[in-house]
Short mmCIF file of C-alpha atoms (C1' of nucleotides) in Angstrom, two decimals:
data_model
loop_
_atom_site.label_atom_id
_atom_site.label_comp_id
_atom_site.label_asym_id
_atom_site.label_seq_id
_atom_site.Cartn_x
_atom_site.Cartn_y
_atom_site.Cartn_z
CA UNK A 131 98.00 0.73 -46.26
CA UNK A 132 95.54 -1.13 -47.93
CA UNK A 133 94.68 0.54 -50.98
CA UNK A 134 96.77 -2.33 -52.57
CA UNK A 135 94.62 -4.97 -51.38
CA UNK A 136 91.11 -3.15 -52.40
CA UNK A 137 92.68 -3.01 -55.71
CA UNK A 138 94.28 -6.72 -56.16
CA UNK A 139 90.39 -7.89 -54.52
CA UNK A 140 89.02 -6.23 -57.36
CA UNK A 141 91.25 -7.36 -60.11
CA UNK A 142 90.80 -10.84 -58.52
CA UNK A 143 86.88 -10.69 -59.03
CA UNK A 144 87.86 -9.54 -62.79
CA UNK A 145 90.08 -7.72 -65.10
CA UNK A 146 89.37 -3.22 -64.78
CA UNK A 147 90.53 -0.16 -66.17
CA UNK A 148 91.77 2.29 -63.65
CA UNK A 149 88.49 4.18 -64.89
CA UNK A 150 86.25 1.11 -63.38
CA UNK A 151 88.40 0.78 -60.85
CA UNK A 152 87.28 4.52 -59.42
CA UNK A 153 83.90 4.16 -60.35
CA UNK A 154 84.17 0.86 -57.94
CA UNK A 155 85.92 2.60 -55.17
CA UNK A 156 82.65 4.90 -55.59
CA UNK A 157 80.01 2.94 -55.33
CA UNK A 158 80.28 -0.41 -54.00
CA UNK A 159 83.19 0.00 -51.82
CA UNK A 160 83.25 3.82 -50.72
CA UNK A 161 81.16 3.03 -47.52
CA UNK A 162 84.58 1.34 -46.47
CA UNK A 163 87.89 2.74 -48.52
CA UNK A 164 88.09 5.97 -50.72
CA UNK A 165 90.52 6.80 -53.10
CA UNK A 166 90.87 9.24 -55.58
CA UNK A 167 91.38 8.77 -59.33
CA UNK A 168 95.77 9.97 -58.93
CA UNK A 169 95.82 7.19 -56.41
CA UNK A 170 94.77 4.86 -58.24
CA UNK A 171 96.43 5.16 -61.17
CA UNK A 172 100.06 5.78 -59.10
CA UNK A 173 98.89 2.36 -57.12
CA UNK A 174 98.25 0.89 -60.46
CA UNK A 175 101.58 1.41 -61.59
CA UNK A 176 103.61 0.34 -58.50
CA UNK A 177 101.38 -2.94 -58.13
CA UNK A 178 102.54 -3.54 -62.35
CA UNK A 179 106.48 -2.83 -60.82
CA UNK A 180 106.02 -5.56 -58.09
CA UNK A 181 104.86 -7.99 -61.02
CA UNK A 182 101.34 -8.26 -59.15
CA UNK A 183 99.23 -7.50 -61.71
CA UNK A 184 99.32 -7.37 -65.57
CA UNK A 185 98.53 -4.59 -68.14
CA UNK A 186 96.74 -5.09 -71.42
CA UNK A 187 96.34 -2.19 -73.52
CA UNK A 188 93.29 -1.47 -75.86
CA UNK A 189 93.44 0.80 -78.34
CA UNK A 190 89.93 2.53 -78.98
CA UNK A 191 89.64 5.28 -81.52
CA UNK A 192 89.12 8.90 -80.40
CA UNK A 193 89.54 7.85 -76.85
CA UNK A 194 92.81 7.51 -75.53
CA UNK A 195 94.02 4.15 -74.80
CA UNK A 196 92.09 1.81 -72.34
CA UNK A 197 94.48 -0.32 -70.27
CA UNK A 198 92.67 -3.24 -68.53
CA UNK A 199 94.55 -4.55 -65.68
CA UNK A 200 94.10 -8.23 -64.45
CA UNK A 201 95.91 -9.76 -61.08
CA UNK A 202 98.38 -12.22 -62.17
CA UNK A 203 99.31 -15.61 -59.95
CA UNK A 204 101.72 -14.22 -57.76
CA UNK A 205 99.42 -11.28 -56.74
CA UNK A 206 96.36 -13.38 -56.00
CA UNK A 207 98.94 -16.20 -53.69
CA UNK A 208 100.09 -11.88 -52.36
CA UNK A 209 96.20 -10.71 -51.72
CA UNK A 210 95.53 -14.33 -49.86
CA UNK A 211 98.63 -14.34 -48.01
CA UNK A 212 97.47 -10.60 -46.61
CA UNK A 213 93.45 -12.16 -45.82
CA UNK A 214 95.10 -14.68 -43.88
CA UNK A 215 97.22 -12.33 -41.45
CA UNK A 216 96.34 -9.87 -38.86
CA UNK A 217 95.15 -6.59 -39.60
CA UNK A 218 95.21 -3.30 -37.66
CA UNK A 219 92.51 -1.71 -35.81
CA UNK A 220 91.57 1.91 -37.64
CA UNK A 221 92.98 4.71 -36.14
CA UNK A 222 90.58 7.36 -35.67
CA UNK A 223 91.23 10.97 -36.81
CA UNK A 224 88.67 12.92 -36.89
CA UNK A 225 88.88 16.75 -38.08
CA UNK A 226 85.26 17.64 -37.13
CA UNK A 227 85.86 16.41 -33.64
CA UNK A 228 89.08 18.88 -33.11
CA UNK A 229 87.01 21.52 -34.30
CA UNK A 230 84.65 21.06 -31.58
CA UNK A 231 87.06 20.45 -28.94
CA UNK A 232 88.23 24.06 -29.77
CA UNK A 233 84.65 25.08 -30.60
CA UNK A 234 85.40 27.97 -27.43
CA UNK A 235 87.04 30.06 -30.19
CA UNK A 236 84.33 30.69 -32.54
CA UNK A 237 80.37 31.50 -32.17
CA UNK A 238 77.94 28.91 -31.22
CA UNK A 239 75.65 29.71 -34.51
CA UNK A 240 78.99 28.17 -36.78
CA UNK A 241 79.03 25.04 -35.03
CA UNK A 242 75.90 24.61 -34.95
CA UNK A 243 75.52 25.62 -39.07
CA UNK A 244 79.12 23.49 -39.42
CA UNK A 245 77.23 20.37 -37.40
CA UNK A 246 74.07 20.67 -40.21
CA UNK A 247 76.01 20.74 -42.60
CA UNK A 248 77.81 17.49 -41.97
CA UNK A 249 74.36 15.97 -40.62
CA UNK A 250 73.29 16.56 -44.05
CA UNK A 251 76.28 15.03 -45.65
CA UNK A 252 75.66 11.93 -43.17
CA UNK A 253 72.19 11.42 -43.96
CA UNK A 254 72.23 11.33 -48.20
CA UNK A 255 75.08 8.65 -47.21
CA UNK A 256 72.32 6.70 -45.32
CA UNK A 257 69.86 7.09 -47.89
CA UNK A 258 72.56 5.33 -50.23
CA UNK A 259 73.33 2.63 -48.65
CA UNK A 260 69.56 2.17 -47.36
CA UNK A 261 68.60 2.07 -50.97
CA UNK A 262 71.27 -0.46 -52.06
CA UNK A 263 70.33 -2.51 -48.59
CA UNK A 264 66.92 -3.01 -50.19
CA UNK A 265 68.34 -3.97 -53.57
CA UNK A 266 69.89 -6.44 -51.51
CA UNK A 267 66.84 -7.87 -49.55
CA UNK A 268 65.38 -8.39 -52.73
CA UNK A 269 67.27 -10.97 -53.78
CA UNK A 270 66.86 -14.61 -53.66
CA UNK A 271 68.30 -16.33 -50.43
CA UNK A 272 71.17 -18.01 -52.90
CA UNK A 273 72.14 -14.77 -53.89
CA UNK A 274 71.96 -13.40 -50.52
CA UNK A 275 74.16 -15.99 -49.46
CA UNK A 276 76.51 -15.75 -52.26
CA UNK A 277 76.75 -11.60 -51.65
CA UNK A 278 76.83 -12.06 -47.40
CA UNK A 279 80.15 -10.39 -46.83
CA UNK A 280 80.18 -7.66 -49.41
CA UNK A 281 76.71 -7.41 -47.35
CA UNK A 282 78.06 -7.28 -44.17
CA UNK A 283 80.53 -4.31 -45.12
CA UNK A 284 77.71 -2.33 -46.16
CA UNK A 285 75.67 -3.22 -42.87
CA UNK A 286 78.78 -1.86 -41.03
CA UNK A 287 78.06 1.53 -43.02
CA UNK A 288 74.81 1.72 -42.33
CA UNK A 289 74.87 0.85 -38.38
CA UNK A 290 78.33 3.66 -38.45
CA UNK A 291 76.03 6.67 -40.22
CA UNK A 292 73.00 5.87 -37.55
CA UNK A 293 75.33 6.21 -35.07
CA UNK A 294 76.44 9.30 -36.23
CA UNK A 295 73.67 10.65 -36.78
CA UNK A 296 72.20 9.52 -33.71
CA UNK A 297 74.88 11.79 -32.31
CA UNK A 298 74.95 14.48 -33.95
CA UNK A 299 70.91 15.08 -32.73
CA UNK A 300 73.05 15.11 -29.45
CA UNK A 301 75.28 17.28 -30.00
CA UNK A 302 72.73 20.06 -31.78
CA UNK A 303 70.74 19.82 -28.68
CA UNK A 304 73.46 20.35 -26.03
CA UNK A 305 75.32 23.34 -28.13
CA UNK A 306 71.96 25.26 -28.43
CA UNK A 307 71.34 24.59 -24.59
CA UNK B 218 95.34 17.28 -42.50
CA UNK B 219 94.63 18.37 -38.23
CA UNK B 220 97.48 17.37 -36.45
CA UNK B 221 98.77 20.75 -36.48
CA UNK B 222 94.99 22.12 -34.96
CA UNK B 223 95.11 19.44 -32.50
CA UNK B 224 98.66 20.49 -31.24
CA UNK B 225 97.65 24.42 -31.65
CA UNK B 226 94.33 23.51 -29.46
CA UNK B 227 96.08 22.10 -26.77
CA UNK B 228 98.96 24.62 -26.68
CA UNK B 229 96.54 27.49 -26.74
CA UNK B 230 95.04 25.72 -23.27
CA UNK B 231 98.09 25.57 -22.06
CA UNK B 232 102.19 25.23 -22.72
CA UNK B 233 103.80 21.75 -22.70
CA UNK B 234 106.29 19.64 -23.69
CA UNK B 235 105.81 16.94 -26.75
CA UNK B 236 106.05 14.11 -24.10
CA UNK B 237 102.97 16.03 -22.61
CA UNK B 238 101.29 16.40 -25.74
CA UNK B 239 101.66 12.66 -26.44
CA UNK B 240 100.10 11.54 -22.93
CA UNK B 241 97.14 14.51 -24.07
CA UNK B 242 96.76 12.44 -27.25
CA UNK B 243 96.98 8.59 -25.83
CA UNK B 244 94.43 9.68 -23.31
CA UNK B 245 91.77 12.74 -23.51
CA UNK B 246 92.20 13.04 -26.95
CA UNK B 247 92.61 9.87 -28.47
CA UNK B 248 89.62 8.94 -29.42
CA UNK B 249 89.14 11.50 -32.04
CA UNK B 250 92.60 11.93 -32.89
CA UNK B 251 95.58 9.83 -32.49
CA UNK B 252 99.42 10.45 -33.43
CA UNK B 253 102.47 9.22 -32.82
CA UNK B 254 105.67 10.51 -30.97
CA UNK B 255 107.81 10.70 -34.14
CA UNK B 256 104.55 12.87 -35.48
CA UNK B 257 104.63 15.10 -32.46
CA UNK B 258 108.27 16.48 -32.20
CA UNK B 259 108.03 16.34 -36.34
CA UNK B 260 105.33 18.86 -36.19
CA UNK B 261 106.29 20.42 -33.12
CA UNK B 262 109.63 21.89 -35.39
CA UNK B 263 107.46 22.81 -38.23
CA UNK B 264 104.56 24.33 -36.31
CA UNK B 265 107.54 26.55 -34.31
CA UNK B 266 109.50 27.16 -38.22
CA UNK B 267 106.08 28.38 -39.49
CA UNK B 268 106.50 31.07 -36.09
CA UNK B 269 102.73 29.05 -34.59
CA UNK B 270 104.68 28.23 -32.06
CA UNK B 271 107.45 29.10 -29.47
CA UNK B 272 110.09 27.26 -27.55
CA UNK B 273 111.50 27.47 -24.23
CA UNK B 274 114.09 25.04 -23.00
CA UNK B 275 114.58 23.89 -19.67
CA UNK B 276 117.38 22.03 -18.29
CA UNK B 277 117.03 19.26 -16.53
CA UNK B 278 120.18 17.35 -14.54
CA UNK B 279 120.50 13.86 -15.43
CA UNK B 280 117.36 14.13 -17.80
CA UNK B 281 117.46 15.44 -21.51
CA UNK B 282 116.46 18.88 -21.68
CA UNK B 283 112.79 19.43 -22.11
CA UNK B 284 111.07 21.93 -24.68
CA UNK B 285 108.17 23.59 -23.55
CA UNK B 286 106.11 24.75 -26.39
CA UNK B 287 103.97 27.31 -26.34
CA UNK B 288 101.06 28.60 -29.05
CA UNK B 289 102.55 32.13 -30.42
CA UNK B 290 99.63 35.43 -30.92
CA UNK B 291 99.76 34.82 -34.08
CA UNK B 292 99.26 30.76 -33.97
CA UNK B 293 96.46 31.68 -31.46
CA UNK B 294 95.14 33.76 -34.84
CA UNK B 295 95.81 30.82 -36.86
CA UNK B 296 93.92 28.95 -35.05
CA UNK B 297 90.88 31.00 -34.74
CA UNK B 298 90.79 31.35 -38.27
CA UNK B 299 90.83 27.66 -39.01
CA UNK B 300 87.88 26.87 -36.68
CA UNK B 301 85.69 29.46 -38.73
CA UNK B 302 86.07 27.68 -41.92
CA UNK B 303 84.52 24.48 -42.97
CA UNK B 304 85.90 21.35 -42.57
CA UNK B 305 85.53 18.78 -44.98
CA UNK B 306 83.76 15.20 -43.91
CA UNK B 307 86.23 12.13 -42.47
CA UNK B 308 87.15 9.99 -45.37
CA UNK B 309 86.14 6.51 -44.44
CA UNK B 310 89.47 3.78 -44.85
CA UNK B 311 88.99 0.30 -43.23
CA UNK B 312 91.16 -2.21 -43.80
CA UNK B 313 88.95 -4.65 -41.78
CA UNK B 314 86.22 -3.98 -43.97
CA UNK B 315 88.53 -4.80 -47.06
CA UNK B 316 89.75 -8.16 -45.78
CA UNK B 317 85.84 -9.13 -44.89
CA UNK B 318 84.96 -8.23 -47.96
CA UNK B 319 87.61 -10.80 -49.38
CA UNK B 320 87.11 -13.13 -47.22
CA UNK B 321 86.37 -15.94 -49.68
CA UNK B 322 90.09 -16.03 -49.81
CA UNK B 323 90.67 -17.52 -46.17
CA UNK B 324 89.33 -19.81 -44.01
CA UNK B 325 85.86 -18.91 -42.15
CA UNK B 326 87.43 -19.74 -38.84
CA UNK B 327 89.81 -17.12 -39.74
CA UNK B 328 87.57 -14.21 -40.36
CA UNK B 329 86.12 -15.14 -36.87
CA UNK B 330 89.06 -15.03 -34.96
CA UNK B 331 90.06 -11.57 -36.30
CA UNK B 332 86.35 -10.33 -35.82
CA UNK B 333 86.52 -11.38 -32.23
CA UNK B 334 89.97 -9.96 -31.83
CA UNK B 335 89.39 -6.75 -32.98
CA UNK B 336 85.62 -6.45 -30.75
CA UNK B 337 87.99 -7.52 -27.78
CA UNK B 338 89.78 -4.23 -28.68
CA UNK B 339 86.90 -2.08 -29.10
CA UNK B 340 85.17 -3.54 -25.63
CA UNK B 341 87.84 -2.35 -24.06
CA UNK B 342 88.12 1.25 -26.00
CA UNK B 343 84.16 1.79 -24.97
CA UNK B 344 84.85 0.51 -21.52
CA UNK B 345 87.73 3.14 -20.54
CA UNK B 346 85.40 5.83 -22.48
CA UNK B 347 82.57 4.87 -19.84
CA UNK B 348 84.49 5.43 -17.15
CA UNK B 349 85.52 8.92 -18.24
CA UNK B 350 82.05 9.23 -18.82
CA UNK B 351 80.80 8.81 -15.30
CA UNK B 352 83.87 10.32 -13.64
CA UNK B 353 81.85 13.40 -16.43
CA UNK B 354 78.91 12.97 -14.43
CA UNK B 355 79.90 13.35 -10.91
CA UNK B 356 81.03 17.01 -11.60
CA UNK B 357 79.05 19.62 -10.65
CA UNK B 358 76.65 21.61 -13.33
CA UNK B 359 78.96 24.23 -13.69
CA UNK B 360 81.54 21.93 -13.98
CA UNK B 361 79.85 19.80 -16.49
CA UNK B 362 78.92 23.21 -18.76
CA UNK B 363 82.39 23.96 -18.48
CA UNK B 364 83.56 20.91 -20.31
CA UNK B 365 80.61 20.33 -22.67
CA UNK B 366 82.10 20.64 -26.01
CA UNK B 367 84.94 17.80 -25.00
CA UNK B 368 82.22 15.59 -23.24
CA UNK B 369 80.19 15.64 -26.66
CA UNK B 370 83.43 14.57 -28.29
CA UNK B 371 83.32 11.65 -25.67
CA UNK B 372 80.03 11.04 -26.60
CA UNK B 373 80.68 10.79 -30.22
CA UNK B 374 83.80 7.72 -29.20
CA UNK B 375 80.97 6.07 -27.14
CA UNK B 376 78.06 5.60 -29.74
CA UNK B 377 80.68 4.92 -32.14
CA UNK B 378 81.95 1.97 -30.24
CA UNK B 379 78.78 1.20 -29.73
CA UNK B 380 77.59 1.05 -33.22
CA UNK B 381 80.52 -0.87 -34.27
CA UNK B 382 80.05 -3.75 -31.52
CA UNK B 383 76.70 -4.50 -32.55
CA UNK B 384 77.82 -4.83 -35.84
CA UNK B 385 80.34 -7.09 -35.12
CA UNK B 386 77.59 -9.22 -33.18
CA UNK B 387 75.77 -9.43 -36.13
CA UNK B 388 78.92 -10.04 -38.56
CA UNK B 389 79.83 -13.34 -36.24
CA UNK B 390 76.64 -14.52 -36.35
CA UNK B 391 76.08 -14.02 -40.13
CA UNK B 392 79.85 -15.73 -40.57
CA UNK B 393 79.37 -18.71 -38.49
CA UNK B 394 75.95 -19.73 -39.79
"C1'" DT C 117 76.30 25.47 -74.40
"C1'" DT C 118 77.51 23.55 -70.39
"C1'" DT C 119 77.99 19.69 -67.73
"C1'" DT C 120 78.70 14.82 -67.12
"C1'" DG C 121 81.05 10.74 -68.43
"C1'" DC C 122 84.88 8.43 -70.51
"C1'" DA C 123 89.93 7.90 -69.99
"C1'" DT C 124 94.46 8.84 -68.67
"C1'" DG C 125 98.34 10.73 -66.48
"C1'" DT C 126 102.65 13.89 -63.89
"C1'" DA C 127 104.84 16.64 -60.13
"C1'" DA C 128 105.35 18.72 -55.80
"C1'" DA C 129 104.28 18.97 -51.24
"C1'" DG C 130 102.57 17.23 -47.17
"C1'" DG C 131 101.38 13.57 -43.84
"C1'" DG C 132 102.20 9.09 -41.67
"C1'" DT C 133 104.75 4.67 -40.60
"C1'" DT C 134 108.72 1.99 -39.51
"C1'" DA C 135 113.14 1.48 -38.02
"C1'" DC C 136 116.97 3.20 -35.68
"C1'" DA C 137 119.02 5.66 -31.56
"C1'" DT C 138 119.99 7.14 -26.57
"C1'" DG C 139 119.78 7.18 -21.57
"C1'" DA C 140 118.25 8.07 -16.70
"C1'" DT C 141 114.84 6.89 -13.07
"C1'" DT C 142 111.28 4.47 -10.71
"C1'" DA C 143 108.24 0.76 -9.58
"C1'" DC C 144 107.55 -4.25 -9.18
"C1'" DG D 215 116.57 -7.85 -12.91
"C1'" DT D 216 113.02 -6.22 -15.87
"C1'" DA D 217 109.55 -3.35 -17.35
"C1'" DA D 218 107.53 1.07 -17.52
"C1'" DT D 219 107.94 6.02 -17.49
"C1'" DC D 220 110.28 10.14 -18.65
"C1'" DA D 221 112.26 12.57 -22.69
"C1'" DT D 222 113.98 13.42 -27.10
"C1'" DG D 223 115.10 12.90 -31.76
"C1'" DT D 224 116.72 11.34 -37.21
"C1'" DA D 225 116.14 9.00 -41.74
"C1'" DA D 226 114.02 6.44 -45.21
"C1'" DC D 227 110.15 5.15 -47.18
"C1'" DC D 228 105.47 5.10 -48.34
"C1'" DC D 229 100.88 7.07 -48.84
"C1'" DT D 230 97.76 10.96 -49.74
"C1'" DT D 231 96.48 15.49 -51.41
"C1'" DT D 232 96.52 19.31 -54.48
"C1'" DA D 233 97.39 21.25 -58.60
"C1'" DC D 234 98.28 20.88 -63.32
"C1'" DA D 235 97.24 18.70 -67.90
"C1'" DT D 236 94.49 16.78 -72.06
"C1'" DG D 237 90.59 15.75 -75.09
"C1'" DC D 238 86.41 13.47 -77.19
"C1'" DA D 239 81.33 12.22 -76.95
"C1'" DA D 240 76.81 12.44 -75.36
"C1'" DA D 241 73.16 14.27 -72.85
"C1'" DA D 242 70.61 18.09 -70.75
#
DNA sequence: TTTTGCATGTAAAGGGTTACATGATTAC
DNA sequence: GTAATCATGTAACCCTTTACATGCAAAA
């Protein structure tokens, strides 16, 4: 639903390539929306259809065409007009969750491997967004005030993979019981 | 990607009707996986196409007739087979997180009067999830080893509620200062 | 020499949302 | 009388995933 906003927020901060775009959706804002590289460039394309954003196309030798994408007027009065109303709470769907719920059909030693495995995952997340945290507490207090709610989003990724993680000690404990 | 699982899981307990499955979802399973009616009987057809699944009609006088579904040997199989293989990590997509993080684009006032809307929604999740939780502990031992695998799904709803209220504390406070 | 990074796409299939559609019974 | 519960579906649209497709440059 929003994948269309995350883009038009980032083409309001400044004109991307698709390319950036993904390597955004990576780093700064994959603790909160994902998307992969088709997506974007489909999204892209619709969003230039609806006359939200432009396209400027750079020709670079060797390399195949760059196409920098900026958000024109009418997208950035669309992006504010979508801040300003109400949005949904997430749904939650969780596939690792099911699998437990049935975990009656399959030996205790794969959950408990399957379990690691994702409280591996989980943790190199944490270390991520610990390390960028610090990056962050580094900064002078103007800056910190000027990056407070990109700041906040990360905080909510850090407090969600404790929590996780805080259950999946939990969980390991009452499967090998 | 585990709608189908979830509907094979519960079938394999037991047979029932989509109706049924869509009370199993709004209530014991719902906060790990949620889907809606029109997703049910959608599914239900191609889960009993695919030959997961069968169907036995009942009439019912004055009342449409109602399907009971039922999980097939070979769904059962399915099924078994599924919760042996990996599952890949939940992809993280919140549109909260988006508008916060454009939030420059609205009023502050605004941001907290969808913050506080949205943690009068969770309080109310975690709240109905603690009261499953006790009803939990008043069963016998027996009872309570019986169920463990969906209580630590439980478990995993209640620190994640929790984890996200405190964040929101801290998101208000950071807002209004 | 193999992988990573740059840089872009299409097509098909599958999953999910929204809107439309019906109709009886029961509880307040 | 009005809302909730029971009980089922179709159709259009949109979003996401998976697979296919290309090709250069730089670093390891």
């Amino acid at each position: 639903m929003s994948l269309k906003h995350a883009i038009l927020v980032l083409l309001d901060k400044e004109p991307r390539s698709g390319y950036n775009l993904l390597k955004e959706f990576k780093n700064s804002l994959g603790y909160f929306w994902n998307a992969s590289h088709q997506q974007i460039y489909q999204q892209l394309k619709r969003l230039s259809d609806e006359g939200l954003i432009d396209c400027d196309i750079q020709q670079q030798d060797g390399k195949p065409d760059k196409k920098n994408y900026s958000i024109t007027p009418y997208g950035h009065q669309h992006l504010q007009e979508w801040v300003n109303q109400e949005v949904k709470p997430n749904k939650v769907n969780d596939a690792l969750l099911v699998k437990l719920f049935a975990g009656h059909l399959c030996p205790t030693e794969h959950l408990e491997t399957e379990l690691k495995r994702h409280q591996d995952i989980h943790r190199n997340t944490l270390d991520k967004l610990l390390k960028i945290e610090k990056r962050y507490q580094q900064l002078s207090s103007t800056q910190q005030e000027h990056y407070k709610l990109p700041y906040l989003t990360l905080r909510r990724g850090i407090l969600g993979e404790q929590a996780w993680l805080a259950w999946v000690d939990e969980a390991i404990k009452a499967i090998k019981k």
